[in-house]
Amino acid sequence: MRTLAEETRLIPAAGGALWRLDEGGVLETALVHRHKYDDWSLPKGKLDAGEHALAAAVREVVEETGLDVVVGRRSVQTRYVHRHGPKRVDYWVMQVVGGEFVPNDEVDELRWLPVPEAVAQVSHDHDRAVLVDLARTDVPRAPRVLLVRHASAGDRSSWDGPDAERPLDRRGRDQAARLAALLPVFAPARLLTAPPVRCRETLAPLAEALGLPVGEAPELGEEHFALDPQAGLDLVEELLAVDDGAGPALVCSQGGAIPSVLLALGVRWHAGAAALHPPAAKGSVWALGGRPDEETDGLVADYYRDFSADPSAPR
C-alpha cells in the first residue's frame, strides 16, 4: 500500500493511444521516436501546473505529433520509475481526424503501424499495456453519450422564485466555463438539456464555443423523470444506439435522474469493498458508450467529477 507521502511524489503525466483505420479496415496506431532518448513510445508528457490530465493529454499529443484528434474512452493508467522519480501516466484513446506530422524538438519521426507491429516496436513495457487496451474489441473506442449534471446553482432554500428558474451561481459559471473549454475534445455533435434554467445555463458557453443549438430533453428533468423514469432511460438508450459516424450527443440533466439512469444501464460504483450508487456531482460528466447487454460491445462509463486543476481528484 502506498503512503500519502509516496503518492504526492508521483510525477503526473498524460498522453494518447492514437488510432485510425487503413483502407482495408485494419486498426493502426502511431508511435513517436524521441531522439533525446532514442526510443519508440506513445505521445505523452507532464502536466503543467494547474492543468487537468485530459487537457494535458490532448496538448501533449498535438505538440508532439501535429495531428488533430477526437478523444474517446479512457485507456489504462501506467506507473513506472522515471529518473526524476515515480511517474503516473493517464491515457486516452484518441481518433486521428486530420493534421500532419512535422518533426519537432521532442519527436523526429512518427510511424503508423498495425497494433501488433506497434506492440513489438515500442520500447517500453508500460506502453505495450496501453496498446493492448487499444486493441480491445469488447468495448467501443469512443462514447456515444456525454451525460452532464448541471453546474452549481446555490441552495434551493435561498432562492425565492420557482426552482426551475434558479440560475447558476459564481461557482457554477466557472464550472460551465471549464466544461466549454474541455468537452469539445470529444467533438459532441448534438446538445440537449433538461428544462431548468440551470441546465440550459450550464450548456450555454459550450453551445457558443461549438456553434450548436441546444435542444430539449424533458425526459431527463427531475419532475418528468420522477413520473416516468422509463422515458428518460429510453432516451439515453436511443442515443447510445445511434451509429451515424457523428460525434456523441451531450445531455445536461439533474441529480435526481442521472444515478438512476446509470444503475439501469448496469453502471456500478465501488469504494473499497462497498458498492455505491454512481456519483453525479454538480458539473460532472459521464462519458457513456456501447450497450450493457452486448458481449462484443459492452458498456464504457468514464466518470469525470469535474475539470478542475486537481489531477488527483477522482474522475
mmCIF file of C-alpha atoms in Angstrom:
data_model
loop_
_atom_site.group_PDB
_atom_site.id
_atom_site.type_symbol
_atom_site.label_atom_id
_atom_site.label_comp_id
_atom_site.label_asym_id
_atom_site.label_seq_id
_atom_site.Cartn_x
_atom_site.Cartn_y
_atom_site.Cartn_z
ATOM 1 C CA MET A 1 0.000 0.000 0.000
ATOM 2 C CA ARG A 2 1.313 3.441 -0.945
ATOM 3 C CA THR A 3 1.502 6.098 1.732
ATOM 4 C CA LEU A 4 0.170 9.598 1.121
ATOM 5 C CA ALA A 5 3.737 10.917 1.029
ATOM 6 C CA GLU A 6 4.673 8.409 -1.658
ATOM 7 C CA GLU A 7 1.592 9.305 -3.717
ATOM 8 C CA THR A 8 2.323 13.033 -3.628
ATOM 9 C CA ARG A 9 5.796 12.432 -5.068
ATOM 10 C CA LEU A 10 4.328 10.948 -8.232
ATOM 11 C CA ILE A 11 5.056 12.896 -11.404
ATOM 12 C CA PRO A 12 1.674 13.259 -13.166
ATOM 13 C CA ALA A 13 1.633 12.939 -16.945
ATOM 14 C CA ALA A 14 -0.895 12.155 -19.674
ATOM 15 C CA GLY A 15 -0.997 11.022 -23.270
ATOM 16 C CA GLY A 16 -2.891 9.293 -26.036
ATOM 17 C CA ALA A 17 -3.178 5.976 -27.831
ATOM 18 C CA LEU A 18 -3.829 7.225 -31.361
ATOM 19 C CA TRP A 19 -5.760 5.224 -33.916
ATOM 20 C CA ARG A 20 -7.048 5.179 -37.454
ATOM 21 C CA LEU A 21 -8.303 2.528 -39.886
ATOM 22 C CA ASP A 22 -6.349 1.884 -43.078
ATOM 23 C CA GLU A 23 -8.068 1.339 -46.425
ATOM 24 C CA GLY A 24 -8.612 -2.304 -45.572
ATOM 25 C CA GLY A 25 -10.152 -1.523 -42.187
ATOM 26 C CA VAL A 26 -7.066 -2.571 -40.207
ATOM 27 C CA LEU A 27 -6.574 -0.738 -36.906
ATOM 28 C CA GLU A 28 -3.345 1.268 -36.897
ATOM 29 C CA THR A 29 -1.687 3.296 -34.180
ATOM 30 C CA ALA A 30 1.026 5.951 -34.169
ATOM 31 C CA LEU A 31 4.358 5.649 -32.380
ATOM 32 C CA VAL A 32 6.754 8.534 -31.950
ATOM 33 C CA HIS A 33 10.552 8.418 -31.901
ATOM 34 C CA ARG A 34 12.117 10.678 -29.297
ATOM 35 C CA HIS A 35 15.660 11.419 -30.390
ATOM 36 C CA LYS A 36 16.636 12.533 -26.888
ATOM 37 C CA TYR A 37 16.032 9.015 -25.564
ATOM 38 C CA ASP A 38 16.318 7.104 -28.860
ATOM 39 C CA ASP A 39 13.124 5.207 -28.091
ATOM 40 C CA TRP A 40 9.752 4.480 -29.664
ATOM 41 C CA SER A 41 6.865 5.426 -27.416
ATOM 42 C CA LEU A 42 3.358 6.821 -27.229
ATOM 43 C CA PRO A 43 2.907 10.601 -27.278
ATOM 44 C CA LYS A 44 2.686 11.861 -23.715
ATOM 45 C CA GLY A 45 4.082 14.460 -21.340
ATOM 46 C CA LYS A 46 3.936 16.012 -17.892
ATOM 47 C CA LEU A 47 1.034 18.115 -16.705
ATOM 48 C CA ASP A 48 1.579 21.842 -16.474
ATOM 49 C CA ALA A 49 0.860 23.471 -13.120
ATOM 50 C CA GLY A 50 -2.898 23.715 -12.633
ATOM 51 C CA GLU A 51 -3.703 21.563 -15.688
ATOM 52 C CA HIS A 52 -6.255 18.751 -15.832
ATOM 53 C CA ALA A 53 -4.924 15.420 -17.098
ATOM 54 C CA LEU A 54 -7.310 15.336 -20.074
ATOM 55 C CA ALA A 55 -6.232 18.781 -21.223
ATOM 56 C CA ALA A 56 -2.588 17.766 -20.836
ATOM 57 C CA ALA A 57 -3.121 14.568 -22.828
ATOM 58 C CA VAL A 58 -4.568 16.441 -25.799
ATOM 59 C CA ARG A 59 -1.987 19.220 -25.595
ATOM 60 C CA GLU A 60 0.946 16.794 -25.497
ATOM 61 C CA VAL A 61 -0.402 14.742 -28.414
ATOM 62 C CA VAL A 62 -0.856 17.853 -30.539
ATOM 63 C CA GLU A 63 2.554 19.251 -29.592
ATOM 64 C CA GLU A 64 4.411 16.018 -30.321
ATOM 65 C CA THR A 65 2.545 14.877 -33.428
ATOM 66 C CA GLY A 66 0.820 17.882 -35.021
ATOM 67 C CA LEU A 67 -2.256 15.693 -35.530
ATOM 68 C CA ASP A 68 -5.881 16.596 -34.827
ATOM 69 C CA VAL A 69 -7.627 14.158 -32.511
ATOM 70 C CA VAL A 70 -11.028 13.372 -31.040
ATOM 71 C CA VAL A 71 -10.914 11.933 -27.540
ATOM 72 C CA GLY A 72 -12.570 8.595 -26.872
ATOM 73 C CA ARG A 73 -12.699 6.369 -23.829
ATOM 74 C CA ARG A 74 -10.183 6.276 -21.037
ATOM 75 C CA SER A 75 -7.343 3.844 -21.518
ATOM 76 C CA VAL A 76 -5.140 2.386 -18.803
ATOM 77 C CA GLN A 77 -3.081 4.291 -16.274
ATOM 78 C CA THR A 78 0.569 3.296 -16.154
ATOM 79 C CA ARG A 79 3.085 3.785 -13.358
ATOM 80 C CA TYR A 80 6.818 3.371 -13.577
ATOM 81 C CA VAL A 81 10.024 4.781 -12.159
ATOM 82 C CA HIS A 82 11.436 7.739 -14.071
ATOM 83 C CA ARG A 83 14.918 9.096 -13.464
ATOM 84 C CA HIS A 84 13.285 12.015 -11.631
ATOM 85 C CA GLY A 85 11.039 9.751 -9.554
ATOM 86 C CA PRO A 86 7.886 7.608 -9.829
ATOM 87 C CA LYS A 87 5.646 8.622 -12.724
ATOM 88 C CA ARG A 88 1.910 8.168 -13.339
ATOM 89 C CA VAL A 89 0.555 8.491 -16.874
ATOM 90 C CA ASP A 90 -3.172 8.690 -17.685
ATOM 91 C CA TYR A 91 -4.003 7.678 -21.254
ATOM 92 C CA TRP A 92 -6.993 8.212 -23.502
ATOM 93 C CA VAL A 93 -7.884 6.504 -26.755
ATOM 94 C CA MET A 94 -7.857 9.170 -29.481
ATOM 95 C CA GLN A 95 -9.002 9.022 -33.095
ATOM 96 C CA VAL A 96 -6.867 10.978 -35.553
ATOM 97 C CA VAL A 97 -9.083 13.134 -37.784
ATOM 98 C CA GLY A 98 -6.567 15.424 -39.509
ATOM 99 C CA GLY A 99 -3.320 17.314 -39.237
ATOM 100 C CA GLU A 100 0.166 16.437 -40.408
ATOM 101 C CA PHE A 101 3.274 15.394 -38.544
ATOM 102 C CA VAL A 102 6.237 17.773 -38.624
ATOM 103 C CA PRO A 103 9.491 16.859 -36.826
ATOM 104 C CA ASN A 104 9.985 18.975 -33.720
ATOM 105 C CA ASP A 105 12.239 19.425 -30.699
ATOM 106 C CA GLU A 106 10.892 16.304 -28.977
ATOM 107 C CA VAL A 107 9.954 13.951 -31.805
ATOM 108 C CA ASP A 108 11.894 13.409 -35.022
ATOM 109 C CA GLU A 109 9.796 10.613 -36.541
ATOM 110 C CA LEU A 110 6.230 9.309 -36.387
ATOM 111 C CA ARG A 111 5.348 5.851 -37.615
ATOM 112 C CA TRP A 112 1.882 4.366 -38.279
ATOM 113 C CA LEU A 113 1.743 0.620 -37.644
ATOM 114 C CA PRO A 114 -0.865 -2.106 -37.183
ATOM 115 C CA VAL A 115 -1.272 -2.593 -33.448
ATOM 116 C CA PRO A 116 0.535 -5.983 -33.236
ATOM 117 C CA GLU A 117 3.571 -4.486 -35.009
ATOM 118 C CA ALA A 118 3.449 -1.447 -32.737
ATOM 119 C CA VAL A 119 3.437 -3.715 -29.684
ATOM 120 C CA ALA A 120 6.642 -5.291 -30.988
ATOM 121 C CA GLN A 121 8.210 -1.947 -31.963
ATOM 122 C CA VAL A 122 7.549 0.098 -28.820
ATOM 123 C CA SER A 123 10.463 0.354 -26.399
ATOM 124 C CA HIS A 124 8.724 0.171 -23.019
ATOM 125 C CA ASP A 125 6.516 -2.480 -21.452
ATOM 126 C CA HIS A 126 4.219 0.106 -19.882
ATOM 127 C CA ASP A 127 3.393 1.405 -23.373
ATOM 128 C CA ARG A 128 2.587 -2.123 -24.526
ATOM 129 C CA ALA A 129 -0.147 -2.327 -21.908
ATOM 130 C CA VAL A 130 -1.797 0.756 -23.439
ATOM 131 C CA LEU A 131 -1.621 -0.709 -26.948
ATOM 132 C CA VAL A 132 -3.155 -3.977 -25.776
ATOM 133 C CA ASP A 133 -6.014 -1.959 -24.329
ATOM 134 C CA LEU A 134 -6.416 -0.044 -27.601
ATOM 135 C CA ALA A 135 -6.889 -3.329 -29.467
ATOM 136 C CA ARG A 136 -9.794 -4.481 -27.267
ATOM 137 C CA THR A 137 -12.896 -5.483 -29.205
ATOM 138 C CA ASP A 138 -15.253 -5.945 -26.254
ATOM 139 C CA VAL A 139 -15.757 -2.211 -25.672
ATOM 140 C CA PRO A 140 -16.122 0.755 -28.049
ATOM 141 C CA ARG A 141 -13.290 3.199 -28.579
ATOM 142 C CA ALA A 142 -15.483 6.298 -28.198
ATOM 143 C CA PRO A 143 -18.505 7.414 -26.160
ATOM 144 C CA ARG A 144 -21.917 7.968 -27.729
ATOM 145 C CA VAL A 145 -23.436 9.982 -24.873
ATOM 146 C CA LEU A 146 -21.959 12.615 -22.559
ATOM 147 C CA LEU A 147 -24.294 12.835 -19.575
ATOM 148 C CA VAL A 148 -23.675 16.095 -17.720
ATOM 149 C CA ARG A 149 -25.094 17.188 -14.404
ATOM 150 C CA HIS A 150 -25.820 20.900 -14.294
ATOM 151 C CA ALA A 151 -23.283 23.124 -12.581
ATOM 152 C CA SER A 152 -23.634 24.681 -9.128
ATOM 153 C CA ALA A 153 -26.758 26.817 -8.650
ATOM 154 C CA GLY A 154 -26.700 27.646 -4.946
ATOM 155 C CA ASP A 155 -29.194 26.340 -2.405
ATOM 156 C CA ARG A 156 -32.844 25.788 -3.259
ATOM 157 C CA SER A 157 -33.828 27.215 0.155
ATOM 158 C CA SER A 158 -32.172 30.552 -0.576
ATOM 159 C CA TRP A 159 -33.939 31.055 -3.927
ATOM 160 C CA ASP A 160 -37.311 32.865 -3.789
ATOM 161 C CA GLY A 161 -38.568 32.091 -7.288
ATOM 162 C CA PRO A 162 -39.680 28.857 -8.956
ATOM 163 C CA ASP A 163 -36.998 26.206 -8.619
ATOM 164 C CA ALA A 164 -36.913 25.644 -12.390
ATOM 165 C CA GLU A 165 -35.737 29.256 -12.790
ATOM 166 C CA ARG A 166 -32.868 29.029 -10.304
ATOM 167 C CA PRO A 167 -29.687 30.216 -12.132
ATOM 168 C CA LEU A 168 -26.063 29.189 -11.804
ATOM 169 C CA ASP A 169 -24.040 30.807 -9.059
ATOM 170 C CA ARG A 170 -20.467 32.046 -9.453
ATOM 171 C CA ARG A 171 -19.006 28.587 -8.898
ATOM 172 C CA GLY A 172 -21.451 27.174 -11.410
ATOM 173 C CA ARG A 173 -20.488 29.723 -14.038
ATOM 174 C CA ASP A 174 -16.847 28.764 -13.522
ATOM 175 C CA GLN A 175 -17.755 25.088 -13.911
ATOM 176 C CA ALA A 176 -19.690 25.820 -17.100
ATOM 177 C CA ALA A 177 -16.656 27.654 -18.491
ATOM 178 C CA ARG A 178 -14.424 24.645 -17.753
ATOM 179 C CA LEU A 179 -16.895 22.336 -19.466
ATOM 180 C CA ALA A 180 -16.873 24.609 -22.501
ATOM 181 C CA ALA A 181 -13.077 24.551 -22.571
ATOM 182 C CA LEU A 182 -12.651 20.766 -22.420
ATOM 183 C CA LEU A 183 -15.741 18.998 -23.733
ATOM 184 C CA PRO A 184 -15.050 19.998 -27.369
ATOM 185 C CA VAL A 185 -12.218 17.409 -27.367
ATOM 186 C CA PHE A 186 -14.987 14.758 -27.579
ATOM 187 C CA ALA A 187 -16.451 16.522 -30.658
ATOM 188 C CA PRO A 188 -20.089 16.415 -29.482
ATOM 189 C CA ALA A 189 -22.472 16.721 -32.418
ATOM 190 C CA ARG A 190 -25.732 17.347 -30.569
ATOM 191 C CA LEU A 191 -26.635 19.238 -27.384
ATOM 192 C CA LEU A 192 -29.757 18.523 -25.329
ATOM 193 C CA THR A 193 -30.900 19.846 -21.966
ATOM 194 C CA ALA A 194 -33.474 19.221 -19.261
ATOM 195 C CA PRO A 195 -35.867 22.183 -18.788
ATOM 196 C CA PRO A 196 -34.440 24.018 -15.714
ATOM 197 C CA VAL A 197 -32.609 27.284 -16.323
ATOM 198 C CA ARG A 198 -29.520 25.985 -14.521
ATOM 199 C CA CYS A 199 -29.241 23.120 -17.025
ATOM 200 C CA ARG A 200 -29.528 25.435 -20.019
ATOM 201 C CA GLU A 201 -27.041 27.908 -18.499
ATOM 202 C CA THR A 202 -24.580 25.050 -17.950
ATOM 203 C CA LEU A 203 -24.544 24.345 -21.689
ATOM 204 C CA ALA A 204 -24.647 27.950 -22.907
ATOM 205 C CA PRO A 205 -20.849 28.547 -23.047
ATOM 206 C CA LEU A 206 -20.294 25.161 -24.710
ATOM 207 C CA ALA A 207 -23.048 25.794 -27.265
ATOM 208 C CA GLU A 208 -21.429 29.113 -28.131
ATOM 209 C CA ALA A 209 -17.983 27.526 -28.430
ATOM 210 C CA LEU A 210 -19.266 24.758 -30.729
ATOM 211 C CA GLY A 211 -21.785 26.825 -32.648
ATOM 212 C CA LEU A 212 -24.524 24.286 -31.914
ATOM 213 C CA PRO A 213 -28.159 24.808 -30.906
ATOM 214 C CA VAL A 214 -29.424 23.353 -27.650
ATOM 215 C CA GLY A 215 -32.424 21.038 -27.937
ATOM 216 C CA GLU A 216 -34.840 19.900 -25.253
ATOM 217 C CA ALA A 217 -34.732 16.656 -23.250
ATOM 218 C CA PRO A 218 -37.645 16.977 -20.783
ATOM 219 C CA GLU A 219 -37.482 13.221 -20.153
ATOM 220 C CA LEU A 220 -34.292 13.786 -18.135
ATOM 221 C CA GLY A 221 -35.588 16.614 -15.987
ATOM 222 C CA GLU A 222 -36.258 15.599 -12.383
ATOM 223 C CA GLU A 223 -40.012 16.257 -12.466
ATOM 224 C CA HIS A 224 -40.630 14.338 -15.687
ATOM 225 C CA PHE A 225 -38.233 11.579 -14.668
ATOM 226 C CA ALA A 226 -39.988 11.066 -11.325
ATOM 227 C CA LEU A 227 -43.277 10.498 -13.168
ATOM 228 C CA ASP A 228 -41.872 8.371 -15.993
ATOM 229 C CA PRO A 229 -38.297 7.152 -15.422
ATOM 230 C CA GLN A 230 -38.553 4.696 -18.315
ATOM 231 C CA ALA A 231 -38.900 7.577 -20.771
ATOM 232 C CA GLY A 232 -35.588 9.038 -19.590
ATOM 233 C CA LEU A 233 -33.857 5.675 -19.819
ATOM 234 C CA ASP A 234 -35.334 5.074 -23.267
ATOM 235 C CA LEU A 235 -33.901 8.393 -24.472
ATOM 236 C CA VAL A 236 -30.398 7.559 -23.230
ATOM 237 C CA GLU A 237 -30.550 4.060 -24.718
ATOM 238 C CA GLU A 238 -31.741 5.523 -28.023
ATOM 239 C CA LEU A 239 -28.805 7.923 -28.075
ATOM 240 C CA LEU A 240 -26.378 5.124 -27.191
ATOM 241 C CA ALA A 241 -27.647 3.126 -30.157
ATOM 242 C CA VAL A 242 -27.004 5.891 -32.710
ATOM 243 C CA ASP A 243 -24.205 4.903 -35.087
ATOM 244 C CA ASP A 244 -24.154 7.663 -37.688
ATOM 245 C CA GLY A 245 -20.438 8.446 -37.664
ATOM 246 C CA ALA A 246 -21.010 11.808 -35.974
ATOM 247 C CA GLY A 247 -19.834 12.743 -32.516
ATOM 248 C CA PRO A 248 -21.661 11.897 -29.286
ATOM 249 C CA ALA A 249 -24.827 13.512 -28.015
ATOM 250 C CA LEU A 250 -24.368 15.630 -24.898
ATOM 251 C CA VAL A 251 -27.265 15.834 -22.450
ATOM 252 C CA CYS A 252 -27.452 18.074 -19.385
ATOM 253 C CA SER A 253 -29.606 16.527 -16.669
ATOM 254 C CA GLN A 254 -30.149 16.603 -12.894
ATOM 255 C CA GLY A 255 -29.076 14.706 -9.817
ATOM 256 C CA GLY A 256 -32.491 13.142 -9.384
ATOM 257 C CA ALA A 257 -32.204 11.356 -12.726
ATOM 258 C CA ILE A 258 -28.575 10.591 -13.572
ATOM 259 C CA PRO A 259 -27.735 7.948 -10.910
ATOM 260 C CA SER A 260 -30.952 6.038 -11.654
ATOM 261 C CA VAL A 261 -30.221 6.016 -15.383
ATOM 262 C CA LEU A 262 -26.701 4.752 -14.729
ATOM 263 C CA LEU A 263 -27.906 1.992 -12.430
ATOM 264 C CA ALA A 264 -30.443 0.893 -15.042
ATOM 265 C CA LEU A 265 -27.632 0.710 -17.592
ATOM 266 C CA GLY A 266 -25.626 -1.505 -15.259
ATOM 267 C CA VAL A 267 -23.069 1.051 -14.074
ATOM 268 C CA ARG A 268 -21.745 0.235 -10.618
ATOM 269 C CA TRP A 269 -19.524 2.359 -8.394
ATOM 270 C CA HIS A 270 -17.250 0.813 -5.796
ATOM 271 C CA ALA A 271 -15.404 2.412 -2.899
ATOM 272 C CA GLY A 272 -13.213 -0.308 -1.474
ATOM 273 C CA ALA A 273 -15.436 -3.335 -0.976
ATOM 274 C CA ALA A 274 -18.643 -1.286 -0.842
ATOM 275 C CA ALA A 275 -20.920 -0.937 -3.875
ATOM 276 C CA LEU A 276 -22.407 2.555 -4.039
ATOM 277 C CA HIS A 277 -24.801 4.475 -6.242
ATOM 278 C CA PRO A 278 -22.936 6.062 -9.174
ATOM 279 C CA PRO A 279 -21.957 9.633 -8.266
ATOM 280 C CA ALA A 280 -23.188 12.693 -10.127
ATOM 281 C CA ALA A 281 -21.517 15.782 -8.667
ATOM 282 C CA LYS A 282 -22.566 19.169 -9.977
ATOM 283 C CA GLY A 283 -20.625 19.933 -13.134
ATOM 284 C CA SER A 284 -19.659 16.272 -13.572
ATOM 285 C CA VAL A 285 -19.698 14.257 -16.798
ATOM 286 C CA TRP A 286 -20.304 10.589 -17.558
ATOM 287 C CA ALA A 287 -18.933 9.526 -20.959
ATOM 288 C CA LEU A 288 -21.009 6.506 -21.998
ATOM 289 C CA GLY A 289 -20.589 4.189 -24.964
ATOM 290 C CA GLY A 290 -21.633 0.735 -26.090
ATOM 291 C CA ARG A 291 -24.515 -1.366 -24.890
ATOM 292 C CA PRO A 292 -24.763 -3.021 -21.472
ATOM 293 C CA ASP A 293 -26.353 -6.194 -22.856
ATOM 294 C CA GLU A 294 -23.960 -6.990 -25.697
ATOM 295 C CA GLU A 295 -20.994 -9.340 -25.375
ATOM 296 C CA THR A 296 -18.822 -7.756 -28.072
ATOM 297 C CA ASP A 297 -19.542 -4.070 -27.478
ATOM 298 C CA GLY A 298 -20.008 -3.717 -23.747
ATOM 299 C CA LEU A 299 -20.734 -0.528 -21.873
ATOM 300 C CA VAL A 300 -17.998 2.049 -21.250
ATOM 301 C CA ALA A 301 -18.725 4.521 -18.445
ATOM 302 C CA ASP A 302 -15.981 7.048 -17.686
ATOM 303 C CA TYR A 303 -16.662 9.468 -14.849
ATOM 304 C CA TYR A 304 -15.207 12.994 -14.751
ATOM 305 C CA ARG A 305 -16.070 14.527 -11.409
ATOM 306 C CA ASP A 306 -15.104 17.930 -12.726
ATOM 307 C CA PHE A 307 -12.459 19.551 -14.884
ATOM 308 C CA SER A 308 -10.726 21.457 -12.131
ATOM 309 C CA ALA A 309 -6.979 21.640 -11.950
ATOM 310 C CA ASP A 310 -6.631 18.904 -9.332
ATOM 311 C CA PRO A 311 -5.243 15.929 -11.267
ATOM 312 C CA SER A 312 -5.539 13.606 -8.281
ATOM 313 C CA ALA A 313 -9.302 14.090 -7.942
ATOM 314 C CA PRO A 314 -11.449 11.042 -8.735
ATOM 315 C CA ARG A 315 -12.539 11.183 -12.357
#
